[in-house]
Structures are given as C-alpha cells and as structure tokens.
Short mmCIF file of N, CA and C in Angstrom, two decimals:
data_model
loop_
_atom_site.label_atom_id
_atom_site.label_comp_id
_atom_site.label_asym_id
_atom_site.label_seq_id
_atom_site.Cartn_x
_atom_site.Cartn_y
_atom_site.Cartn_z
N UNK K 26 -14.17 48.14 -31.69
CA UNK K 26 -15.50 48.11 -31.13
C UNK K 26 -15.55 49.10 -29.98
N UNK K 27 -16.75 50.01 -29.89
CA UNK K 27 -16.90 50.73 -28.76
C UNK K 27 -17.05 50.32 -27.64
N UNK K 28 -15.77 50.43 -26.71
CA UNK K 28 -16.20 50.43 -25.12
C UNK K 28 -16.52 51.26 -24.26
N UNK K 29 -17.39 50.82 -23.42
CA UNK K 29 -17.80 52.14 -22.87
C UNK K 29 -17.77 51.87 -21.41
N UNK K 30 -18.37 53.34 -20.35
CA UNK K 30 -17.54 52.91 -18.97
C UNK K 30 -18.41 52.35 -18.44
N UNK K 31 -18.62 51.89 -17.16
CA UNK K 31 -19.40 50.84 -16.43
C UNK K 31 -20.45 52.17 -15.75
N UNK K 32 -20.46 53.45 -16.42
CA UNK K 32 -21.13 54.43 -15.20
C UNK K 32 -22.65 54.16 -16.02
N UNK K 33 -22.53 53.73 -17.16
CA UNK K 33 -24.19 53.23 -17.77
C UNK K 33 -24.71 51.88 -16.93
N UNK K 34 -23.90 51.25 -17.19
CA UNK K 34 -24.46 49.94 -16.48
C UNK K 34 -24.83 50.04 -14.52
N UNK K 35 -24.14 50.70 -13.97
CA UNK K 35 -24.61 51.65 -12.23
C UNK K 35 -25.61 52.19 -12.77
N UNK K 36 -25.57 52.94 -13.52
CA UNK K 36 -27.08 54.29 -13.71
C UNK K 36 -28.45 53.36 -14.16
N UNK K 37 -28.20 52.14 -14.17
CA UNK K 37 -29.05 51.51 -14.87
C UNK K 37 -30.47 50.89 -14.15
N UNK K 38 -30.21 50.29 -12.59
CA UNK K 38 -30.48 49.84 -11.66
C UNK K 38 -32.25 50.86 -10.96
N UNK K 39 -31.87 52.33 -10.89
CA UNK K 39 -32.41 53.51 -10.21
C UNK K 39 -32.67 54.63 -11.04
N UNK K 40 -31.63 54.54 -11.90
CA UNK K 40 -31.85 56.17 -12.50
C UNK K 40 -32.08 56.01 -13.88
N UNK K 41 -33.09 57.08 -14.41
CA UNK K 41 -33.67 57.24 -15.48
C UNK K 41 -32.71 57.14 -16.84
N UNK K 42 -31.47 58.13 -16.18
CA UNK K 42 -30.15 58.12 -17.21
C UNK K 42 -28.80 57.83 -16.88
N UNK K 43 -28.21 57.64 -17.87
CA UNK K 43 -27.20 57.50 -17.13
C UNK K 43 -25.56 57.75 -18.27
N UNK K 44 -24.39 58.05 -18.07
CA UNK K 44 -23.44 58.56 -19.12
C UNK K 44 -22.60 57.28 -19.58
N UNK K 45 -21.91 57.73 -20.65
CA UNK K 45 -21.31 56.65 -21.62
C UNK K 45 -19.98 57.53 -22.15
N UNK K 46 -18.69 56.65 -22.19
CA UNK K 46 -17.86 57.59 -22.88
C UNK K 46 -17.52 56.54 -24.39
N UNK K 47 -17.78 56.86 -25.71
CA UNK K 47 -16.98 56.45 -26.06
C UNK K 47 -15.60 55.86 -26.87
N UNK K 48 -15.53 54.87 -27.12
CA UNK K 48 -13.89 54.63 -27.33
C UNK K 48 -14.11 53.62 -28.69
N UNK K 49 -13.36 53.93 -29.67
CA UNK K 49 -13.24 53.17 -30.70
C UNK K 49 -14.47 54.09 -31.42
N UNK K 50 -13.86 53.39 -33.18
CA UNK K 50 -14.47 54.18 -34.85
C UNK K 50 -15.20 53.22 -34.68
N UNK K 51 -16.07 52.64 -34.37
CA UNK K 51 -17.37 51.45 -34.91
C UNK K 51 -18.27 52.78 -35.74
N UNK K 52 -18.65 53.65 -34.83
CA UNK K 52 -19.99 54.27 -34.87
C UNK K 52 -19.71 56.16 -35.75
N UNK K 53 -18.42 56.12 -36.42
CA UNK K 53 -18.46 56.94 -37.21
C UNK K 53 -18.96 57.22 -38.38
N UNK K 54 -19.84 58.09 -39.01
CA UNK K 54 -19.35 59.73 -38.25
C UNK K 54 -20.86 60.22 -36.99
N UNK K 55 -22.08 59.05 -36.69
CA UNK K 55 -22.72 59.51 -35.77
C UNK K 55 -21.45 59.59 -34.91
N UNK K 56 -20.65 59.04 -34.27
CA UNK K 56 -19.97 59.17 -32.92
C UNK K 56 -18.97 58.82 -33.16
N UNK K 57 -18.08 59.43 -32.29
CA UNK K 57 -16.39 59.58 -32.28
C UNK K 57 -15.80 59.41 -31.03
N UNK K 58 -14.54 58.74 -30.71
CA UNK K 58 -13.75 58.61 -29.84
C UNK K 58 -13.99 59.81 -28.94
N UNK K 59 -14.30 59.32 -27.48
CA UNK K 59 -14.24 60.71 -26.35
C UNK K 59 -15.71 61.15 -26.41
N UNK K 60 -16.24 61.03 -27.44
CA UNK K 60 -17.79 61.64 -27.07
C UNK K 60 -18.33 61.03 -25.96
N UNK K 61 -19.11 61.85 -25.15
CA UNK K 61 -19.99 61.42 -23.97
C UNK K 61 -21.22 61.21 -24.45
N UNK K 62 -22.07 60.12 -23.80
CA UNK K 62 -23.43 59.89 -24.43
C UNK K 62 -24.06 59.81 -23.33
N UNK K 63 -25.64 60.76 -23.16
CA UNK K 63 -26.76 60.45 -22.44
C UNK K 63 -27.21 59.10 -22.82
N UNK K 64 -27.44 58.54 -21.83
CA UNK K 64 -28.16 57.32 -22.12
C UNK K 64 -29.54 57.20 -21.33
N UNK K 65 -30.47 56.73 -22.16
CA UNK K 65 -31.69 56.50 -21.44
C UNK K 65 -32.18 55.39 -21.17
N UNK K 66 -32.63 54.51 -19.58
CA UNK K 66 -32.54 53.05 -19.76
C UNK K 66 -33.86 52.78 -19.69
N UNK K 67 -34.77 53.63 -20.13
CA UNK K 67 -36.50 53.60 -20.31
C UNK K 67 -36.69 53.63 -21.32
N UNK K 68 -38.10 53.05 -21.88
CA UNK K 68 -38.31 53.57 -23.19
C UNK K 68 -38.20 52.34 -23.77
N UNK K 69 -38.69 52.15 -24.83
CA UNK K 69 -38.65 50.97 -25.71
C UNK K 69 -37.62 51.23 -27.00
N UNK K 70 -37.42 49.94 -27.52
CA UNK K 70 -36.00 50.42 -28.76
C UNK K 70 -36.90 50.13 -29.94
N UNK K 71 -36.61 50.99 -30.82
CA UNK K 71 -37.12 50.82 -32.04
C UNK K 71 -36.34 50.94 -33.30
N UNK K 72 -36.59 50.42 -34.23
CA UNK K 72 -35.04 50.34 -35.09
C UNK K 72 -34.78 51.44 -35.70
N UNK K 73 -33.13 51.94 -36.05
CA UNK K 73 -32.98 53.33 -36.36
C UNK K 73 -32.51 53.80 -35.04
N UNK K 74 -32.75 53.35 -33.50
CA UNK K 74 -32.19 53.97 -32.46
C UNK K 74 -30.85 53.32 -32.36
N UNK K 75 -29.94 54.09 -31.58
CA UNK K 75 -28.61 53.58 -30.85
C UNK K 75 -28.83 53.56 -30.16
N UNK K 76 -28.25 52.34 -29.13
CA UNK K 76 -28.55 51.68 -28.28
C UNK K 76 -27.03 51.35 -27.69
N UNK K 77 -27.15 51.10 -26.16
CA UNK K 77 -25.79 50.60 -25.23
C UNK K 77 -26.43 49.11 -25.49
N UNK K 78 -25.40 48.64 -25.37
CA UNK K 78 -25.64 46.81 -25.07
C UNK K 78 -24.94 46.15 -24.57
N UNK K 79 -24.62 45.23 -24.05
CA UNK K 79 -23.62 44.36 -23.38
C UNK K 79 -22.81 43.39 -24.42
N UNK K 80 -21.90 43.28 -24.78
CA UNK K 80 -21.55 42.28 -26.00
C UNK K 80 -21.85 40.46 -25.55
N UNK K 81 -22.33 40.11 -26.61
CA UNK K 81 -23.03 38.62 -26.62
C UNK K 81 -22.31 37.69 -26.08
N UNK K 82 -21.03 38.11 -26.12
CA UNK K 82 -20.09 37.09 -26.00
C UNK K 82 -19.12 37.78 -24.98
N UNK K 83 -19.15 38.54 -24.83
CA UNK K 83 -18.20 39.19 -23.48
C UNK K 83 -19.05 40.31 -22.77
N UNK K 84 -19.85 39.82 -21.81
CA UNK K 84 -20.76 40.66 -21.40
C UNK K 84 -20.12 41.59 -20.31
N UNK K 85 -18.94 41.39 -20.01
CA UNK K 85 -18.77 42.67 -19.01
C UNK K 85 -18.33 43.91 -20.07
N UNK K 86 -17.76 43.78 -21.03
CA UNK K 86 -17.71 44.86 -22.42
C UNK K 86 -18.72 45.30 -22.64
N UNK K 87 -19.56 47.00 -22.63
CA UNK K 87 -20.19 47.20 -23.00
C UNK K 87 -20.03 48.06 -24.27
N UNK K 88 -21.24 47.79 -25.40
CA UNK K 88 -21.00 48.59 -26.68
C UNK K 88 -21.72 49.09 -27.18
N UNK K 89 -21.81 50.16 -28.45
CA UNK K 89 -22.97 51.27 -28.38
C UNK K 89 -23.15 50.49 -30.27
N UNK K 90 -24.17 50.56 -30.75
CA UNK K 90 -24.70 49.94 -31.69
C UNK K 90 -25.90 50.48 -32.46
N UNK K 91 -26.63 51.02 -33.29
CA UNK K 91 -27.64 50.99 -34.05
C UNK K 91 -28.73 50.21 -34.24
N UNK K 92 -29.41 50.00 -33.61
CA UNK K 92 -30.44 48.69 -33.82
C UNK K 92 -31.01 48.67 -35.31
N UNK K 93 -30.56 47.87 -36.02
CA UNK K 93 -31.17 48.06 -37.29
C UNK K 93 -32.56 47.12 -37.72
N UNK K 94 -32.96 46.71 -36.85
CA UNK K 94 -34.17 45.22 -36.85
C UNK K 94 -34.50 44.18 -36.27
N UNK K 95 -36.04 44.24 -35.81
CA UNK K 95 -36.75 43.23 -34.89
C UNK K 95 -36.12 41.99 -35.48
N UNK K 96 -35.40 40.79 -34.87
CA UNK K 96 -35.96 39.88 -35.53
C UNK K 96 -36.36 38.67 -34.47
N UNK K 97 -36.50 37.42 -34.94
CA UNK K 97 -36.42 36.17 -33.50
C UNK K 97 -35.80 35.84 -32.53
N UNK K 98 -35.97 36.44 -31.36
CA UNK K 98 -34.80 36.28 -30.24
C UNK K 98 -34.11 37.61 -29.88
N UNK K 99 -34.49 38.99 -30.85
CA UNK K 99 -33.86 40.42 -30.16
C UNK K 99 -33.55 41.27 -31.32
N UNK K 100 -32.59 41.69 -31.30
CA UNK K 100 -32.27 42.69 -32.10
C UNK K 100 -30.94 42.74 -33.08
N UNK K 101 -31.24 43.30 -34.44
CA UNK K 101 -29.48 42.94 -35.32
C UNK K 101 -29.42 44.26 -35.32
N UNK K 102 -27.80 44.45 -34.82
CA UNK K 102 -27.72 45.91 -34.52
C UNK K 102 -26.04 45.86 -35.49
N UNK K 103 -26.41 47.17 -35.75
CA UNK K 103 -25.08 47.51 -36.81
C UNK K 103 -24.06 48.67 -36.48
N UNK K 104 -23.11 48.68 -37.05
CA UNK K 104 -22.36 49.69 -36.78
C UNK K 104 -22.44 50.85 -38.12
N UNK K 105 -22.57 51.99 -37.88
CA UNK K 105 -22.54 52.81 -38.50
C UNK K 105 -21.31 52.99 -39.68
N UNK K 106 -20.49 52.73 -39.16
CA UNK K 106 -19.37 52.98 -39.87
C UNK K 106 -18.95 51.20 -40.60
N UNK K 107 -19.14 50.74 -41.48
CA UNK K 107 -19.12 49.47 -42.18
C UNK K 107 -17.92 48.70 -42.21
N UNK K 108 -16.52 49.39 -42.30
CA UNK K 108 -15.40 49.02 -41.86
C UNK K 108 -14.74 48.60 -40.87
N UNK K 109 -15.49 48.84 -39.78
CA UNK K 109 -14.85 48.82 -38.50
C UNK K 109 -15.37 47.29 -37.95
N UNK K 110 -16.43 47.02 -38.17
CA UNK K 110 -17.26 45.52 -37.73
C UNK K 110 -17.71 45.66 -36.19
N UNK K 111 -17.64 44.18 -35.78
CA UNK K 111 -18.07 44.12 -34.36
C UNK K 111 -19.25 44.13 -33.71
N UNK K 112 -20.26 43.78 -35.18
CA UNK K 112 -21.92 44.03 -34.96
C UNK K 112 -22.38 42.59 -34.83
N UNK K 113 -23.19 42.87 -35.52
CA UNK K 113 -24.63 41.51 -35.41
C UNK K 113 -24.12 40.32 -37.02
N UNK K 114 -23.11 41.27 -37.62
CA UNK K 114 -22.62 40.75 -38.98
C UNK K 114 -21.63 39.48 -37.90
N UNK K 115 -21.03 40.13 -36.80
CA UNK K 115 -20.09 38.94 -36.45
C UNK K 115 -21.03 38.02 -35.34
N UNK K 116 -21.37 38.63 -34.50
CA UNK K 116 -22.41 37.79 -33.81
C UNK K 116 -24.09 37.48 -33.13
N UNK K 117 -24.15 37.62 -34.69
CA UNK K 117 -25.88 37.33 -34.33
C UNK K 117 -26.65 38.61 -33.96
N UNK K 118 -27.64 37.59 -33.63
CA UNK K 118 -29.26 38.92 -33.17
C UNK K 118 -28.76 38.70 -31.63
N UNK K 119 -28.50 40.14 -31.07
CA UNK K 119 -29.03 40.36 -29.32
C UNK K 119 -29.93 40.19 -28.39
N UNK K 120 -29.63 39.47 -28.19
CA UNK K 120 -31.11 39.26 -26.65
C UNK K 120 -31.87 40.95 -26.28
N UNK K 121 -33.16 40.71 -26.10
CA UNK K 121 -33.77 42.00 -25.38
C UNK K 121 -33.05 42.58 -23.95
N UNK K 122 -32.32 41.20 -23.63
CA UNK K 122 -31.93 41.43 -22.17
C UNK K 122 -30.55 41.75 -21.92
N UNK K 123 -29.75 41.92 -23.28
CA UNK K 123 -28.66 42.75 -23.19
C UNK K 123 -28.43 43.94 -23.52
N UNK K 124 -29.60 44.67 -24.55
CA UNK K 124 -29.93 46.24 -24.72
C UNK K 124 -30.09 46.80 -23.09
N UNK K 125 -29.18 47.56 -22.70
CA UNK K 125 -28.96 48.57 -21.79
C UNK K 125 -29.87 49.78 -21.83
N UNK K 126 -29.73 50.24 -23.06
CA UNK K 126 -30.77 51.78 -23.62
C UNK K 126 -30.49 52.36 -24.35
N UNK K 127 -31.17 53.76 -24.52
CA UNK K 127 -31.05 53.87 -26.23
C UNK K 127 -30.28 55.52 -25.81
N UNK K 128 -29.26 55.81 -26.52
CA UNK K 128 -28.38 56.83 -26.49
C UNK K 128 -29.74 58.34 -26.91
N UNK K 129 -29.50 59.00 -26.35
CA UNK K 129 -30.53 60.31 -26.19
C UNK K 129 -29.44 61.29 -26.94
N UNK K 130 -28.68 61.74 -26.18
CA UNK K 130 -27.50 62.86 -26.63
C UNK K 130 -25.90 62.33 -26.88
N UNK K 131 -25.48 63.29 -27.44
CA UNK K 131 -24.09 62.80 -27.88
C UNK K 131 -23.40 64.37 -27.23
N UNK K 132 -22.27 64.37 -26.20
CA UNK K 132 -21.57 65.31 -25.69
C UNK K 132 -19.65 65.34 -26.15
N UNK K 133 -19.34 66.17 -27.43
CA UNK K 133 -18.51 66.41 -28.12
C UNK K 133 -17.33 66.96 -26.97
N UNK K 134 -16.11 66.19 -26.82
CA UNK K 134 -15.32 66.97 -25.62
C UNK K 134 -14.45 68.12 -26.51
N UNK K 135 -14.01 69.10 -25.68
CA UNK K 135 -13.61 70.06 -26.36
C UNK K 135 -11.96 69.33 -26.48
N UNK K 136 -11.34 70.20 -27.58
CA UNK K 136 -10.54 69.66 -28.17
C UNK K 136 -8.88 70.68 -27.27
N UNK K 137 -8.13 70.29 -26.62
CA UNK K 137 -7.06 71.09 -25.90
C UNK K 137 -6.62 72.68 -27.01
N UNK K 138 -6.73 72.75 -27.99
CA UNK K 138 -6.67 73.90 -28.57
C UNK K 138 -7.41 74.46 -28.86
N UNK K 139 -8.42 74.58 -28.65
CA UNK K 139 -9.46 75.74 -28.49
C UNK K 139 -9.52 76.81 -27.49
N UNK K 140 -8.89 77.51 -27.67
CA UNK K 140 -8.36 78.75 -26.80
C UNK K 140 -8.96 80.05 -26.71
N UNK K 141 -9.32 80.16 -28.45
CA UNK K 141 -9.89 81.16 -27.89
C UNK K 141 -11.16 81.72 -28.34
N UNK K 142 -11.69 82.92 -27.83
CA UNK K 142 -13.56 82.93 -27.60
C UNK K 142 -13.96 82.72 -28.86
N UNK K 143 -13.56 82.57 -30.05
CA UNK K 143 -14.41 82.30 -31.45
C UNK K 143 -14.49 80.08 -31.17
N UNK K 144 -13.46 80.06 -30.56
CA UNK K 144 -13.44 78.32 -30.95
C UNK K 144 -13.80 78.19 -29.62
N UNK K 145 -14.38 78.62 -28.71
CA UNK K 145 -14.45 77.75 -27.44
C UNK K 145 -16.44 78.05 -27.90
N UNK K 146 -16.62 79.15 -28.49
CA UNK K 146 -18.29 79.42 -28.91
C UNK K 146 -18.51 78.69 -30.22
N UNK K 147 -17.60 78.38 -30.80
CA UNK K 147 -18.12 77.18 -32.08
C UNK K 147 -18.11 75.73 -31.42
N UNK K 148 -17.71 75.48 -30.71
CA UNK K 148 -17.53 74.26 -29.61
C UNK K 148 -18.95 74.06 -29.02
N UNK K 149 -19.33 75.18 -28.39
CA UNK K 149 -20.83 75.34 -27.23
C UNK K 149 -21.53 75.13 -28.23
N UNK K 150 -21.51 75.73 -29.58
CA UNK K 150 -22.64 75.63 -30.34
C UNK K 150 -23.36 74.31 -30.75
N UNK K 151 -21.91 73.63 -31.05
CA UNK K 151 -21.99 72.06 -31.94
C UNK K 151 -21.78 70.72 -30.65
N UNK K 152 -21.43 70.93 -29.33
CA UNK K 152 -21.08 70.38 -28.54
C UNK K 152 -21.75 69.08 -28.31
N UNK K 153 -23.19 70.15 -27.79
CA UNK K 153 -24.29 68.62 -27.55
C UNK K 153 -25.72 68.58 -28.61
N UNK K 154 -25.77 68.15 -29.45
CA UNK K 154 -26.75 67.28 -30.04
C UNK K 154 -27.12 65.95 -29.43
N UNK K 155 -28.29 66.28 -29.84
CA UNK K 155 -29.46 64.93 -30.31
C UNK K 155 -28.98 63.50 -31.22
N UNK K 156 -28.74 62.31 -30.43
CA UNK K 156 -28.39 61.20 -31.46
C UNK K 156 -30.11 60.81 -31.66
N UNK K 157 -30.46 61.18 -33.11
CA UNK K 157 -31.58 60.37 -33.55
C UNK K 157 -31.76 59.47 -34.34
N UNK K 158 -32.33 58.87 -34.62
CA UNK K 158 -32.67 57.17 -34.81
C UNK K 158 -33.25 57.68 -36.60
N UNK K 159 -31.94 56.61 -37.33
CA UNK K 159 -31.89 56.90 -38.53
C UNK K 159 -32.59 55.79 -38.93
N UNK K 160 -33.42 55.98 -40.05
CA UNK K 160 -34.49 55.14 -39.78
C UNK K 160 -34.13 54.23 -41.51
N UNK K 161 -32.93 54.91 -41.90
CA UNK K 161 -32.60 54.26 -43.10
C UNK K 161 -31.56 52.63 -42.93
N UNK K 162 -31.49 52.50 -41.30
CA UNK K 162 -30.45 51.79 -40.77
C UNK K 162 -30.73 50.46 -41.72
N UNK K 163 -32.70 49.94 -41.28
CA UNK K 163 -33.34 48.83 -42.17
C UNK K 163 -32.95 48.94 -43.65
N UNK K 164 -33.06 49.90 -44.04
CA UNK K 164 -32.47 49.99 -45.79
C UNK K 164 -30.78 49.45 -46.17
N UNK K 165 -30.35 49.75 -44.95
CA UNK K 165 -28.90 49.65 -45.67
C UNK K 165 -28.50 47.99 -45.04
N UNK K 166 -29.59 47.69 -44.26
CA UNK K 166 -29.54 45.72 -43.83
C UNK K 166 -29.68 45.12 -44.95
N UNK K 167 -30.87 45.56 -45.66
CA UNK K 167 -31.48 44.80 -47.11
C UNK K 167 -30.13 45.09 -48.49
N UNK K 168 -29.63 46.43 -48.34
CA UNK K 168 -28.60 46.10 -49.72
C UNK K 168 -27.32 45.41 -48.97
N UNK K 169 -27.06 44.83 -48.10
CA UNK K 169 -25.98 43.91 -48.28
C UNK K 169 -26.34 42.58 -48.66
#
C-alpha cells in the first residue's frame, strides 16, 4: 500500500498544494515507487480522480487511491494495479473526511544513471505529467 510523507497532510491546513512521495506498487503503472505527487487540497473529488487519503483504519498512514464511486457514507476507491490490494475491496467506502485531495501531477525522479545529455533530456521530457482522472475506473468496479 502507498505511503506517503506527512508534507501533504502540513500543506493541507493553509496551502492550496501540497507534495507526496510515493512508496509501494498499489497504483501501477499510473504511479511508481519515488514518484513525487502535486497534490491539490481544493476542489471537489469526482470519480476517475486520485486522491491522498488517510487509511480507515490507520489514520496516521497516508495513501494515494483512485476514487472509483459516490456511494453512502464517501467514497470506494481502488487501486490501479489489481494485485497489490489495500483499497475499498479490503475496507469499505471512505469517509469524505478522510480524502486529503486529489493528485494534480505526478514528478518522475531521475534515475542515478542518467548521465548523459540524450537521457538526462528524455527524463525532462517525460518527468512531470498530468495524473488525470480515468473515468473508466466506474467500469472496471461493475466487471468484478
């Protein structure tokens, strides 16, 4: 399950955004170990977004998730990657009041061998993208 650092949950209080590093395959291939994530703690969640959240059951753990659907009481949020678990399959729908915010960008760290100017400019190129809100998340709730 993705953990992430406590600098989202500080940024959360005052500032519009705030960063995420993170750790663990839940959310592959949107996101990978070491990626940095903009996070935005405005804005409303709509399903298809990734989202920071606090885990239901161990709330000082925070974890990055897919919201895949409104339902009674918050949100069933999934992990991208189906193998890994640690979603709403193990515990339930999320409270509104543990969604943190919804991931904006994804920041790729460069890799220690990239040395030289062809791989340090294929790096800049692909580095930072846009995490956008896959809107097929609801489709793939209904075929399980």
């Amino acid at each position: 399950m993705p953990e992430l650092s406590q600098e989202t949950e500080r940024g959360r209080a005052g500032r519009p955004f705030g960063w995420a590093e993170v750790t663990g395959p839940s959310m592959v291939p949107t996101l990978y170990h070491g990626d940095l994530l903009v996070v935005s703690h405005r804005g409303r969640t709509r399903p298809g977004d990734v989202v920071v959240l606090r885990h239901p059951f161990q709330q000082d753990l925070l974890v990055v998730k897919r919201a895949a659907e409104r339902r009674d009481g918050g949100w069933w949020v999934l992990a991208d990657n189906p193998f890994a678990g640690g979603d709403s399959t193990d515990y339930g729908v999320v409270p509104d009041e543990l969604i943190l915010g919804r991931v904006r960008l994804r920041v790729r760290p460069r890799k220690p061998g990239q040395r030289s100017p062809f791989a340090r400019l294929r790096w800049a190129l692909s580095a930072v993208r846009p995490v956008l809100a896959d809107r097929s998340a609801s489709r793939r709730l209904r075929a399980r």
